[in-house]
Amino acid sequence: MTPEDASKFIAYVLRHAPESIGLRLDAEGWADIDALVAGAVANGRGLTRPAVALAAISGAKKRYELSADGLRIRALQGHSTPQVRRGFESVAPPAWLFHGTATRFLASIRAHGLLPGTRQHVHLSADEATAVQVGQRHGKAHVLRVDAGRMHALGHAFHCAENGVWLTESVPPGFLSESDGTS
Ligand code: HQG
């Protein structure tokens, strides 16, 4: 596997399908690296310990964290697997957060708000440039502005993952507006 393929495979296993290689994660998302490698190899993937370590430290997004003893790895956010229920602290968000999506989802988002889909949270960005990059993954990017300050004042919980990605359960349509491009 190329380093990029290894990183994608690790993201898939650690966020969505640990059972696909017989791996157990704890509630905070930690996996034993030896078990991850053994499970991958048993399922025909040429994954190695150095490839896991490289995936953990490379990339601007800081998707993963290694344990202090170097024996375990976890994805910081983005989980859909019910094995993981990270105990994120609730924190006050900035007044405005941003969500990058694709134009083809806008009608549905305006009708229903932002929903987490298969993931456990809706993912929000602190800056518009990041939101554009997130949206581009799905098609023609469109950035929505989230009135996080008002949501928080009304009791919606927000969390900030260690890599700076903001998380909340859902965003009702009334808290969404068009980004004016000046933030
Ligand atoms: C859209 C990446 C229709 C939502 C990024 C998004 C992020 C709706 C898509 C992280 C909707 C879900 C997460 C509704 C939301 N109707 N579409 N009511 N509500 N959507 O990939 O936020 O590279 O699950 O706008 O950097 O794009 O994986 O979520 O377009 O932090 O590390 O449904 O993934 O990080 O797509 O991305 P996703 P996301 P990684």
Coordinates of C-alpha atoms and ligand atoms in Angstrom, one line a residue:
M1 CA 0.0 0.0 0.0
T2 CA 1.2 3.6 -0.7
P3 CA 1.3 5.8 2.4
E4 CA -1.9 7.5 1.2
D5 CA -3.7 4.1 0.7
A6 CA -2.5 3.1 4.2
S7 CA -3.9 6.3 5.7
K8 CA -7.2 5.9 4.0
F9 CA -7.4 2.2 5.1
I10 CA -6.6 3.1 8.7
A11 CA -9.2 5.9 8.7
Y12 CA -11.8 3.4 7.4
V13 CA -11.0 0.8 10.1
L14 CA -10.6 3.2 13.0
R15 CA -13.6 5.3 12.3
H16 CA -16.1 3.1 10.6
A17 CA -15.3 -0.6 10.5
P18 CA -12.9 -2.1 13.0
E19 CA -14.9 -5.4 12.8
S20 CA -13.9 -5.7 9.2
I21 CA -10.5 -6.8 10.3
G22 CA -11.6 -8.3 13.7
L23 CA -10.3 -5.3 15.6
R24 CA -11.6 -4.0 19.0
L25 CA -11.5 -0.3 19.8
D26 CA -12.2 1.1 23.3
A27 CA -14.8 3.8 23.8
E28 CA -12.2 6.5 23.3
G29 CA -11.2 5.0 20.0
W30 CA -7.9 3.5 20.9
A31 CA -6.6 0.4 18.9
D32 CA -3.6 -1.7 19.7
I33 CA -1.2 -1.1 16.7
D34 CA 0.0 -4.7 16.7
A35 CA -3.6 -5.9 16.5
L36 CA -4.3 -3.4 13.7
V37 CA -1.4 -4.6 11.7
A38 CA -2.1 -8.3 12.4
G39 CA -5.8 -7.8 11.4
A40 CA -4.9 -6.0 8.2
V41 CA -2.4 -8.6 7.2
A42 CA -4.8 -11.4 7.9
N43 CA -7.2 -9.7 5.6
G44 CA -4.7 -9.4 2.7
R45 CA -3.5 -5.8 3.3
G46 CA 0.2 -5.2 3.3
L47 CA 0.2 -2.9 6.4
T48 CA 3.3 -2.5 8.6
R49 CA 4.0 -0.9 11.9
P50 CA 6.2 1.8 10.3
A51 CA 3.3 2.6 7.8
V52 CA 0.9 3.1 10.8
A53 CA 3.4 5.3 12.5
L54 CA 3.9 7.3 9.3
A55 CA 0.1 7.7 8.8
A56 CA -0.2 8.9 12.4
I57 CA 2.3 11.7 12.1
S58 CA 1.9 12.8 8.5
G59 CA -0.7 15.0 6.9
A60 CA -1.9 18.5 7.8
K61 CA -5.2 17.3 9.2
K62 CA -3.9 15.5 12.3
R63 CA -6.5 12.7 11.9
Y64 CA -4.8 10.4 14.4
E65 CA -3.1 10.3 17.8
L66 CA -0.5 7.9 19.1
S67 CA -0.5 6.9 22.7
A68 CA 2.5 8.1 24.8
D69 CA 3.9 4.6 24.9
G70 CA 3.6 4.3 21.1
L71 CA 1.6 1.1 21.3
R72 CA -1.8 2.4 20.4
I73 CA -3.4 4.7 17.8
R74 CA -6.8 6.3 17.5
A75 CA -8.7 8.6 15.1
L76 CA -9.5 11.8 16.8
Q77 CA -13.0 12.4 15.3
G78 CA -15.2 11.3 12.4
H79 CA -16.4 8.0 13.9
S80 CA -19.5 6.1 12.8
T81 CA -18.6 2.8 14.6
P82 CA -20.7 2.2 17.7
Q83 CA -17.6 0.8 19.4
V84 CA -16.5 4.4 20.0
R85 CA -18.2 7.0 22.1
R86 CA -15.6 9.6 22.8
G87 CA -16.3 11.6 26.0
F88 CA -15.7 15.0 24.4
E89 CA -15.9 17.9 26.8
S90 CA -18.5 20.6 26.0
V91 CA -16.9 23.9 25.3
A92 CA -18.2 27.4 24.2
P93 CA -17.7 27.7 20.5
P94 CA -16.6 30.9 18.6
A95 CA -19.6 33.1 17.6
W96 CA -19.5 31.8 14.1
L97 CA -18.4 28.4 12.6
F98 CA -18.4 27.2 9.0
H99 CA -19.5 24.1 7.2
G100 CA -18.2 23.2 3.8
T101 CA -20.6 21.2 1.7
A102 CA -21.4 20.6 -2.0
T103 CA -24.0 22.7 -3.9
R104 CA -26.0 19.5 -4.6
F105 CA -26.8 19.0 -0.9
L106 CA -28.0 22.6 -0.3
A107 CA -31.7 22.1 -0.9
S108 CA -31.8 19.2 1.5
I109 CA -29.7 21.1 4.1
R110 CA -31.9 24.2 3.9
A111 CA -34.9 22.0 4.5
H112 CA -33.6 19.7 7.2
G113 CA -30.5 21.5 8.6
L114 CA -27.1 19.8 8.9
L115 CA -27.4 16.2 10.0
P116 CA -24.6 13.9 11.0
G117 CA -25.5 11.2 8.5
T118 CA -23.6 8.1 9.4
R119 CA -21.2 9.9 11.6
Q120 CA -21.8 10.8 15.3
H121 CA -21.5 14.5 14.8
V122 CA -21.8 17.3 12.2
H123 CA -18.3 18.6 11.5
L124 CA -17.7 22.3 11.5
S125 CA -14.6 24.4 10.7
A126 CA -13.3 27.5 12.5
D127 CA -12.3 29.2 9.2
E128 CA -13.8 29.4 5.8
A129 CA -10.7 28.2 3.9
T130 CA -10.9 24.9 5.7
A131 CA -14.6 24.6 5.1
V132 CA -14.0 25.1 1.3
Q133 CA -11.5 22.2 1.3
V134 CA -14.0 20.0 3.2
G135 CA -16.8 20.9 0.7
Q136 CA -14.6 20.2 -2.3
R137 CA -14.4 16.6 -1.3
H138 CA -18.0 16.2 -2.3
G139 CA -18.2 18.3 -5.5
K140 CA -18.6 22.1 -6.1
A141 CA -17.9 23.6 -2.7
H142 CA -20.4 25.8 -0.9
V143 CA -19.7 27.3 2.6
L144 CA -22.5 27.9 5.1
R145 CA -22.1 30.0 8.2
V146 CA -23.3 28.5 11.5
D147 CA -24.6 30.8 14.3
A148 CA -22.7 28.8 16.9
G149 CA -22.9 31.5 19.5
R150 CA -26.7 31.6 19.4
M151 CA -26.9 27.8 19.3
H152 CA -24.7 27.5 22.3
A153 CA -26.7 30.2 24.2
L154 CA -29.8 28.1 23.5
G155 CA -28.2 24.9 24.9
H156 CA -26.7 23.1 22.0
A157 CA -23.5 21.3 23.0
F158 CA -20.2 21.9 21.1
H159 CA -17.0 20.0 21.2
C160 CA -13.6 20.7 19.8
A161 CA -11.5 17.7 18.8
E162 CA -7.8 17.8 19.4
N163 CA -7.2 18.7 15.8
G164 CA -9.4 21.8 15.8
V165 CA -12.4 20.2 14.1
W166 CA -15.6 21.5 15.8
L167 CA -18.4 19.0 16.5
T168 CA -22.1 19.3 17.3
E169 CA -25.0 16.9 17.1
S170 CA -27.0 18.7 14.4
V171 CA -27.6 22.3 13.1
P172 CA -31.3 23.2 12.6
P173 CA -31.9 25.3 9.4
G174 CA -32.6 28.5 11.4
F175 CA -28.9 28.7 12.5
L176 CA -27.5 28.6 8.9
S177 CA -26.8 31.5 6.7
E178 CA -24.8 32.2 3.6
S179 CA -21.1 33.0 4.3
D180 CA -20.3 36.5 3.2
G181 CA -16.7 35.6 2.5
T182 CA -15.3 38.3 4.8
S183 CA -14.5 36.1 7.9
Ligands
HQG1 C1 -23.9 16.8 4.0 C2 -13.0 15.2 6.6 C3 -28.0 16.5 2.7 C4 -22.7 17.5 4.5 C5 -13.3 16.6 6.7 C6 -21.5 16.7 3.9 C7 -14.2 16.8 7.9 C8 -26.3 16.9 4.2 C9 -22.1 15.3 3.8 C10 -14.8 15.4 8.1 C11 -27.3 17.2 5.2 C12 -21.5 14.4 4.8 C13 -16.3 15.4 7.8 C14 -28.6 17.2 4.8 C15 -25.3 17.4 6.0 N1 -29.0 16.8 3.6 N2 -26.7 16.5 2.9 N3 -29.6 17.5 5.7 N4 -26.6 17.5 6.3 N5 -25.1 17.0 4.7 O1 -17.9 13.3 4.8 O2 -18.5 17.3 7.0 O3 -10.4 13.8 5.6 O4 -19.7 12.6 6.4 O5 -22.7 18.8 4.2 O6 -12.1 17.4 6.8 O7 -17.9 16.6 4.7 O8 -12.0 12.4 6.8 O9 -18.9 14.9 6.4 O10 -21.2 17.2 2.6 O11 -13.6 17.2 9.0 O12 -10.1 13.4 8.0 O13 -23.5 15.4 4.0 O14 -14.1 14.6 7.1 O15 -11.9 14.8 7.3 O16 -20.2 14.1 4.4 O17 -16.6 15.8 6.5 P1 -19.1 13.6 5.5 P2 -18.0 16.3 6.1 P3 -11.0 13.5 6.9

